[in-house]
Amino acid sequence: KAGVTQTPRYLIKTRGQQVTLSCSPISGHRSVSWYQQTPGQGLQFLFEYFSETQRNKGNFPGRFSGRQFSNSRSEMNVSTLELGDSALYLCASSPLTSINEQFFGPGTRLTVL
Amino acid sequence: DQQVKQNSPSLSVQEGRISILNCDYTNSMFDYFLWYKKYPAEGPTFLISISSIKDKNEDGRFTVFLNKSAKHLSLHIVPSQPGDSAVYFCAASGNAGNMLTFGGGTRLMVKP
């Protein structure tokens, strides 16, 4: 079975721009979660989608948004980028039968200049 | 407010010996705990988990212990191998679906 894939792997943007990151979960997984990893704050939960609905949301500003499609693929969007948004963005998927064990993709490294 | 803490940022162990990584939590609502291993430029890899109804779970060289009264869990790796060198994260979840709260990580170095 193919793992979680994320595209693009690396991205460079400038302040004020917006960005869209994509995640394809493991086949059959319906839950997709997004996390941000920075040296200062560690791994922080952004949001989770299940069956195209946002089920949980972390403590991030409204500039961070996401969605999930009927095939369980998910996108997250960050608008009006700030320097502090530079981070590794990780996507994780979970099977319905094991809701707590999440399988992570390799991440998208976003650099904001 | 850090709900999950890993107080040792790094740990160095000789190959063949035991590695013990520790994690403390403050939220009594957490009922499921996981350990992940992470190499640079890769996503975290799931290692082992434990439900709050248990106090021990074993999988090969990896054992996780949970002390609910102390709100403490630990990961034991025996015997440690150089390939185990990575950053280890503990994570916890409660009733809120798949929201994981991570500790800050411990960098394990296993010396040959």
PDB file of C-alpha atoms in Angstrom:
ATOM      1  CA  LYS A   1       0.000   0.000   0.000  1.00  0.00           C
ATOM      2  CA  ALA A   2       1.337   3.436  -0.874  1.00  0.00           C
ATOM      3  CA  GLY A   3       1.969   5.767   2.048  1.00  0.00           C
ATOM      4  CA  VAL A   4       0.768   9.292   2.612  1.00  0.00           C
ATOM      5  CA  THR A   5       2.004  11.600  -0.133  1.00  0.00           C
ATOM      6  CA  GLN A   6       2.379  15.353   0.077  1.00  0.00           C
ATOM      7  CA  THR A   7       3.030  17.853  -2.668  1.00  0.00           C
ATOM      8  CA  PRO A   8       5.024  19.890  -3.166  1.00  0.00           C
ATOM      9  CA  ARG A   9       7.920  18.772  -0.967  1.00  0.00           C
ATOM     10  CA  TYR A  10       9.544  22.210  -0.900  1.00  0.00           C
ATOM     11  CA  LEU A  11       8.110  25.653  -1.448  1.00  0.00           C
ATOM     12  CA  ILE A  12       9.453  29.187  -1.223  1.00  0.00           C
ATOM     13  CA  LYS A  13       7.050  32.099  -0.983  1.00  0.00           C
ATOM     14  CA  THR A  14       7.252  35.750  -0.018  1.00  0.00           C
ATOM     15  CA  ARG A  15       5.361  37.560   2.720  1.00  0.00           C
ATOM     16  CA  GLY A  16       1.790  38.390   1.823  1.00  0.00           C
ATOM     17  CA  GLN A  17       1.389  35.595  -0.704  1.00  0.00           C
ATOM     18  CA  GLN A  18      -0.848  32.603  -0.228  1.00  0.00           C
ATOM     19  CA  VAL A  19      -0.025  28.924  -0.552  1.00  0.00           C
ATOM     20  CA  THR A  20      -1.901  25.645  -1.046  1.00  0.00           C
ATOM     21  CA  LEU A  21      -0.470  22.323   0.076  1.00  0.00           C
ATOM     22  CA  SER A  22      -1.830  18.952  -0.944  1.00  0.00           C
ATOM     23  CA  CYS A  23      -2.072  15.601   0.827  1.00  0.00           C
ATOM     24  CA  SER A  24      -3.162  12.207  -0.460  1.00  0.00           C
ATOM     25  CA  PRO A  25      -3.919   9.782   2.380  1.00  0.00           C
ATOM     26  CA  ILE A  26      -3.299   6.054   2.430  1.00  0.00           C
ATOM     27  CA  SER A  27      -5.942   4.291   0.360  1.00  0.00           C
ATOM     28  CA  GLY A  28      -9.002   3.608   2.492  1.00  0.00           C
ATOM     29  CA  HIS A  29      -8.137   6.152   5.174  1.00  0.00           C
ATOM     30  CA  ARG A  30     -10.860   8.717   5.668  1.00  0.00           C
ATOM     31  CA  SER A  31      -9.342  10.921   8.335  1.00  0.00           C
ATOM     32  CA  VAL A  32      -6.674  13.456   7.407  1.00  0.00           C
ATOM     33  CA  SER A  33      -4.941  15.696   9.927  1.00  0.00           C
ATOM     34  CA  TRP A  34      -2.478  18.527   9.428  1.00  0.00           C
ATOM     35  CA  TYR A  35       0.361  19.546  11.724  1.00  0.00           C
ATOM     36  CA  GLN A  36       2.913  22.338  11.709  1.00  0.00           C
ATOM     37  CA  GLN A  37       6.447  21.686  12.930  1.00  0.00           C
ATOM     38  CA  THR A  38       8.745  24.562  13.848  1.00  0.00           C
ATOM     39  CA  PRO A  39      11.937  24.594  15.933  1.00  0.00           C
ATOM     40  CA  GLY A  40      10.349  26.881  18.518  1.00  0.00           C
ATOM     41  CA  GLN A  41       6.862  25.410  18.881  1.00  0.00           C
ATOM     42  CA  GLY A  42       7.433  21.771  17.969  1.00  0.00           C
ATOM     43  CA  LEU A  43       4.667  19.751  16.363  1.00  0.00           C
ATOM     44  CA  GLN A  44       1.311  21.483  16.606  1.00  0.00           C
ATOM     45  CA  PHE A  45      -2.081  20.293  15.455  1.00  0.00           C
ATOM     46  CA  LEU A  46      -3.750  22.442  12.794  1.00  0.00           C
ATOM     47  CA  PHE A  47      -6.984  20.633  11.904  1.00  0.00           C
ATOM     48  CA  GLU A  48      -8.525  17.290  11.094  1.00  0.00           C
ATOM     49  CA  TYR A  49     -10.951  16.339   8.354  1.00  0.00           C
ATOM     50  CA  PHE A  50     -13.153  13.298   8.252  1.00  0.00           C
ATOM     51  CA  SER A  51     -15.581  12.562   5.423  1.00  0.00           C
ATOM     52  CA  GLU A  52     -15.118  16.079   4.002  1.00  0.00           C
ATOM     53  CA  THR A  53     -15.993  17.754   7.334  1.00  0.00           C
ATOM     54  CA  GLN A  54     -13.626  19.537   9.675  1.00  0.00           C
ATOM     55  CA  ARG A  55     -13.838  17.540  12.880  1.00  0.00           C
ATOM     56  CA  ASN A  56     -11.208  19.269  15.025  1.00  0.00           C
ATOM     57  CA  LYS A  57      -9.320  22.525  14.858  1.00  0.00           C
ATOM     58  CA  GLY A  58      -6.156  23.617  16.629  1.00  0.00           C
ATOM     59  CA  ASN A  59      -5.257  27.048  17.892  1.00  0.00           C
ATOM     60  CA  PHE A  60      -4.210  28.741  14.654  1.00  0.00           C
ATOM     61  CA  PRO A  61      -5.468  31.987  13.083  1.00  0.00           C
ATOM     62  CA  GLY A  62      -8.106  31.998  10.387  1.00  0.00           C
ATOM     63  CA  ARG A  63      -5.408  32.471   7.722  1.00  0.00           C
ATOM     64  CA  PHE A  64      -4.957  28.714   7.978  1.00  0.00           C
ATOM     65  CA  SER A  65      -7.745  26.747   6.344  1.00  0.00           C
ATOM     66  CA  GLY A  66      -8.278  23.387   4.790  1.00  0.00           C
ATOM     67  CA  ARG A  67     -10.681  21.144   3.004  1.00  0.00           C
ATOM     68  CA  GLN A  68     -11.157  17.518   2.134  1.00  0.00           C
ATOM     69  CA  PHE A  69     -12.500  16.067  -1.067  1.00  0.00           C
ATOM     70  CA  SER A  70     -14.785  13.086  -1.597  1.00  0.00           C
ATOM     71  CA  ASN A  71     -11.765  10.878  -2.375  1.00  0.00           C
ATOM     72  CA  SER A  72     -10.300  11.840   1.042  1.00  0.00           C
ATOM     73  CA  ARG A  73      -7.515  13.927  -0.476  1.00  0.00           C
ATOM     74  CA  SER A  74      -6.986  17.106   1.474  1.00  0.00           C
ATOM     75  CA  GLU A  75      -5.578  20.559   0.890  1.00  0.00           C
ATOM     76  CA  MET A  76      -4.547  23.226   3.323  1.00  0.00           C
ATOM     77  CA  ASN A  77      -4.264  26.881   2.477  1.00  0.00           C
ATOM     78  CA  VAL A  78      -2.378  29.669   4.197  1.00  0.00           C
ATOM     79  CA  SER A  79      -3.234  33.198   3.149  1.00  0.00           C
ATOM     80  CA  THR A  80      -1.262  36.396   3.718  1.00  0.00           C
ATOM     81  CA  LEU A  81       1.908  34.525   4.571  1.00  0.00           C
ATOM     82  CA  GLU A  82       4.087  35.728   7.428  1.00  0.00           C
ATOM     83  CA  LEU A  83       7.741  34.957   8.111  1.00  0.00           C
ATOM     84  CA  GLY A  84       6.664  32.873  11.101  1.00  0.00           C
ATOM     85  CA  ASP A  85       4.720  30.528   8.843  1.00  0.00           C
ATOM     86  CA  SER A  86       8.008  29.026   7.673  1.00  0.00           C
ATOM     87  CA  ALA A  87       7.757  25.436   8.851  1.00  0.00           C
ATOM     88  CA  LEU A  88       7.444  21.800   7.932  1.00  0.00           C
ATOM     89  CA  TYR A  89       3.770  21.036   7.290  1.00  0.00           C
ATOM     90  CA  LEU A  90       2.881  17.429   7.930  1.00  0.00           C
ATOM     91  CA  CYS A  91      -0.194  15.558   6.882  1.00  0.00           C
ATOM     92  CA  ALA A  92      -1.315  12.344   8.584  1.00  0.00           C
ATOM     93  CA  SER A  93      -4.051   9.873   7.770  1.00  0.00           C
ATOM     94  CA  SER A  94      -5.862   7.364   9.936  1.00  0.00           C
ATOM     95  CA  PRO A  95      -7.854   4.252   9.175  1.00  0.00           C
ATOM     96  CA  LEU A  96     -11.397   4.103  10.466  1.00  0.00           C
ATOM     97  CA  THR A  97     -10.578   1.055  12.584  1.00  0.00           C
ATOM     98  CA  SER A  98      -7.744   2.679  14.510  1.00  0.00           C
ATOM     99  CA  ILE A  99      -8.656   6.260  15.023  1.00  0.00           C
ATOM    100  CA  ASN A 100      -5.680   7.247  17.100  1.00  0.00           C
ATOM    101  CA  GLU A 101      -2.802   5.801  15.072  1.00  0.00           C
ATOM    102  CA  GLN A 102      -1.865   8.338  12.477  1.00  0.00           C
ATOM    103  CA  PHE A 103       0.476   7.705   9.579  1.00  0.00           C
ATOM    104  CA  PHE A 104       2.468  10.705   8.472  1.00  0.00           C
ATOM    105  CA  GLY A 105       3.619  11.876   5.080  1.00  0.00           C
ATOM    106  CA  PRO A 106       7.109  13.305   4.464  1.00  0.00           C
ATOM    107  CA  GLY A 107       5.908  16.874   4.835  1.00  0.00           C
ATOM    108  CA  THR A 108       6.110  20.072   2.812  1.00  0.00           C
ATOM    109  CA  ARG A 109       8.907  22.425   3.784  1.00  0.00           C
ATOM    110  CA  LEU A 110       7.581  25.986   3.388  1.00  0.00           C
ATOM    111  CA  THR A 111       9.993  28.905   3.499  1.00  0.00           C
ATOM    112  CA  VAL A 112       8.578  32.427   3.635  1.00  0.00           C
ATOM    113  CA  LEU A 113      10.990  35.205   2.652  1.00  0.00           C
TER     114      LEU A 113
ATOM    115  CA  ASP B   1       0.649  25.578  28.478  1.00  0.00           C
ATOM    116  CA  GLN B   2       2.536  22.437  27.454  1.00  0.00           C
ATOM    117  CA  GLN B   3       0.249  19.493  28.089  1.00  0.00           C
ATOM    118  CA  VAL B   4       2.833  16.914  26.995  1.00  0.00           C
ATOM    119  CA  LYS B   5       6.455  17.330  28.009  1.00  0.00           C
ATOM    120  CA  GLN B   6       9.642  15.527  27.220  1.00  0.00           C
ATOM    121  CA  ASN B   7      12.123  17.004  29.638  1.00  0.00           C
ATOM    122  CA  SER B   8      15.259  15.506  28.123  1.00  0.00           C
ATOM    123  CA  PRO B   9      16.091  17.118  24.798  1.00  0.00           C
ATOM    124  CA  SER B  10      18.793  14.519  24.138  1.00  0.00           C
ATOM    125  CA  LEU B  11      19.990  11.123  25.274  1.00  0.00           C
ATOM    126  CA  SER B  12      23.163   9.240  24.407  1.00  0.00           C
ATOM    127  CA  VAL B  13      23.353   5.462  24.853  1.00  0.00           C
ATOM    128  CA  GLN B  14      25.872   2.760  23.998  1.00  0.00           C
ATOM    129  CA  GLU B  15      24.840   0.161  21.425  1.00  0.00           C
ATOM    130  CA  GLY B  16      23.343  -2.929  23.081  1.00  0.00           C
ATOM    131  CA  ARG B  17      22.274  -1.063  26.217  1.00  0.00           C
ATOM    132  CA  ILE B  18      18.778   0.067  27.192  1.00  0.00           C
ATOM    133  CA  SER B  19      17.421   3.436  26.075  1.00  0.00           C
ATOM    134  CA  ILE B  20      14.731   4.966  28.285  1.00  0.00           C
ATOM    135  CA  LEU B  21      12.818   7.952  26.986  1.00  0.00           C
ATOM    136  CA  ASN B  22      10.414   9.740  29.292  1.00  0.00           C
ATOM    137  CA  CYS B  23       7.275  11.770  28.823  1.00  0.00           C
ATOM    138  CA  ASP B  24       4.952  13.579  31.247  1.00  0.00           C
ATOM    139  CA  TYR B  25       1.461  14.884  30.646  1.00  0.00           C
ATOM    140  CA  THR B  26      -0.915  17.106  32.540  1.00  0.00           C
ATOM    141  CA  ASN B  27      -4.315  16.584  30.901  1.00  0.00           C
ATOM    142  CA  SER B  28      -6.345  13.890  32.683  1.00  0.00           C
ATOM    143  CA  MET B  29      -8.579  13.568  29.615  1.00  0.00           C
ATOM    144  CA  PHE B  30      -5.815  11.956  27.580  1.00  0.00           C
ATOM    145  CA  ASP B  31      -6.596   8.274  27.172  1.00  0.00           C
ATOM    146  CA  TYR B  32      -4.305   7.122  24.396  1.00  0.00           C
ATOM    147  CA  PHE B  33      -0.577   7.597  24.073  1.00  0.00           C
ATOM    148  CA  LEU B  34       1.758   7.053  21.162  1.00  0.00           C
ATOM    149  CA  TRP B  35       5.458   7.148  20.392  1.00  0.00           C
ATOM    150  CA  TYR B  36       6.800   8.297  17.061  1.00  0.00           C
ATOM    151  CA  LYS B  37      10.304   8.262  15.657  1.00  0.00           C
ATOM    152  CA  LYS B  38      11.468  10.947  13.259  1.00  0.00           C
ATOM    153  CA  TYR B  39      14.463  11.201  10.976  1.00  0.00           C
ATOM    154  CA  PRO B  40      15.439  14.539   9.411  1.00  0.00           C
ATOM    155  CA  ALA B  41      13.453  15.492   6.307  1.00  0.00           C
ATOM    156  CA  GLU B  42      10.922  12.704   6.923  1.00  0.00           C
ATOM    157  CA  GLY B  43       7.555  12.554   8.609  1.00  0.00           C
ATOM    158  CA  PRO B  44       7.211  10.873  12.013  1.00  0.00           C
ATOM    159  CA  THR B  45       6.931   7.084  11.930  1.00  0.00           C
ATOM    160  CA  PHE B  46       4.550   5.377  14.341  1.00  0.00           C
ATOM    161  CA  LEU B  47       6.341   3.074  16.791  1.00  0.00           C
ATOM    162  CA  ILE B  48       4.057   1.893  19.548  1.00  0.00           C
ATOM    163  CA  SER B  49       0.979   2.987  21.454  1.00  0.00           C
ATOM    164  CA  ILE B  50      -0.811   2.315  24.703  1.00  0.00           C
ATOM    165  CA  SER B  51      -4.339   2.809  25.893  1.00  0.00           C
ATOM    166  CA  SER B  52      -5.005   4.213  29.355  1.00  0.00           C
ATOM    167  CA  ILE B  53      -6.607   0.926  30.392  1.00  0.00           C
ATOM    168  CA  LYS B  54      -3.200  -0.753  30.203  1.00  0.00           C
ATOM    169  CA  ASP B  55       0.069  -0.070  31.969  1.00  0.00           C
ATOM    170  CA  LYS B  56       2.418  -1.822  29.561  1.00  0.00           C
ATOM    171  CA  ASN B  57       2.610  -2.642  25.882  1.00  0.00           C
ATOM    172  CA  GLU B  58       5.415  -4.509  24.145  1.00  0.00           C
ATOM    173  CA  ASP B  59       6.401  -4.783  20.514  1.00  0.00           C
ATOM    174  CA  GLY B  60       9.716  -6.438  19.843  1.00  0.00           C
ATOM    175  CA  ARG B  61      12.517  -4.293  21.227  1.00  0.00           C
ATOM    176  CA  PHE B  62      10.095  -1.525  22.184  1.00  0.00           C
ATOM    177  CA  THR B  63       8.070  -1.395  25.401  1.00  0.00           C
ATOM    178  CA  VAL B  64       5.927   1.475  26.584  1.00  0.00           C
ATOM    179  CA  PHE B  65       5.004   1.857  30.242  1.00  0.00           C
ATOM    180  CA  LEU B  66       2.175   4.057  31.479  1.00  0.00           C
ATOM    181  CA  ASN B  67       1.821   5.298  35.055  1.00  0.00           C
ATOM    182  CA  LYS B  68      -1.542   7.040  35.146  1.00  0.00           C
ATOM    183  CA  SER B  69      -1.303   8.222  38.729  1.00  0.00           C
ATOM    184  CA  ALA B  70       1.969   9.966  37.962  1.00  0.00           C
ATOM    185  CA  LYS B  71       0.822  11.024  34.481  1.00  0.00           C
ATOM    186  CA  HIS B  72       4.049   9.604  33.129  1.00  0.00           C
ATOM    187  CA  LEU B  73       4.976   7.290  30.318  1.00  0.00           C
ATOM    188  CA  SER B  74       8.257   5.897  29.155  1.00  0.00           C
ATOM    189  CA  LEU B  75       9.593   4.109  26.111  1.00  0.00           C
ATOM    190  CA  HIS B  76      12.214   1.408  26.609  1.00  0.00           C
ATOM    191  CA  ILE B  77      14.334   0.229  23.705  1.00  0.00           C
ATOM    192  CA  VAL B  78      16.296  -2.948  24.359  1.00  0.00           C
ATOM    193  CA  PRO B  79      18.839  -3.554  22.961  1.00  0.00           C
ATOM    194  CA  SER B  80      19.552  -0.174  21.430  1.00  0.00           C
ATOM    195  CA  GLN B  81      20.977  -0.131  17.911  1.00  0.00           C
ATOM    196  CA  PRO B  82      22.724   2.651  15.970  1.00  0.00           C
ATOM    197  CA  GLY B  83      19.776   2.714  13.557  1.00  0.00           C
ATOM    198  CA  ASP B  84      17.569   3.792  16.472  1.00  0.00           C
ATOM    199  CA  SER B  85      19.305   7.186  16.457  1.00  0.00           C
ATOM    200  CA  ALA B  86      16.533   9.674  15.710  1.00  0.00           C
ATOM    201  CA  VAL B  87      14.214  12.137  17.430  1.00  0.00           C
ATOM    202  CA  TYR B  88      11.477  10.454  19.452  1.00  0.00           C
ATOM    203  CA  PHE B  89       8.164  12.155  20.116  1.00  0.00           C
ATOM    204  CA  CYS B  90       5.513  11.099  22.550  1.00  0.00           C
ATOM    205  CA  ALA B  91       1.973  12.106  21.724  1.00  0.00           C
ATOM    206  CA  ALA B  92      -1.364  11.933  23.493  1.00  0.00           C
ATOM    207  CA  SER B  93      -4.988  12.064  22.477  1.00  0.00           C
ATOM    208  CA  GLY B  94      -8.289  12.285  24.277  1.00  0.00           C
ATOM    209  CA  ASN B  95     -11.847  11.973  23.091  1.00  0.00           C
ATOM    210  CA  ALA B  96     -11.474  14.604  20.397  1.00  0.00           C
ATOM    211  CA  GLY B  97     -10.971  12.366  17.399  1.00  0.00           C
ATOM    212  CA  ASN B  98      -7.523  12.345  15.922  1.00  0.00           C
ATOM    213  CA  MET B  99      -6.073  15.442  17.505  1.00  0.00           C
ATOM    214  CA  LEU B 100      -2.641  14.526  18.806  1.00  0.00           C
ATOM    215  CA  THR B 101      -0.749  16.670  21.292  1.00  0.00           C
ATOM    216  CA  PHE B 102       2.990  16.149  20.937  1.00  0.00           C
ATOM    217  CA  GLY B 103       5.877  16.551  23.318  1.00  0.00           C
ATOM    218  CA  GLY B 104       8.929  18.508  22.245  1.00  0.00           C
ATOM    219  CA  GLY B 105      10.937  15.427  21.309  1.00  0.00           C
ATOM    220  CA  THR B 106      14.080  13.708  22.586  1.00  0.00           C
ATOM    221  CA  ARG B 107      17.066  13.193  20.302  1.00  0.00           C
ATOM    222  CA  LEU B 108      18.456   9.705  20.876  1.00  0.00           C
ATOM    223  CA  MET B 109      22.012   8.923  19.819  1.00  0.00           C
ATOM    224  CA  VAL B 110      23.092   5.306  19.955  1.00  0.00           C
ATOM    225  CA  LYS B 111      26.879   4.991  19.775  1.00  0.00           C
ATOM    226  CA  PRO B 112      28.445   1.892  18.204  1.00  0.00           C
TER     227      PRO B 112
END
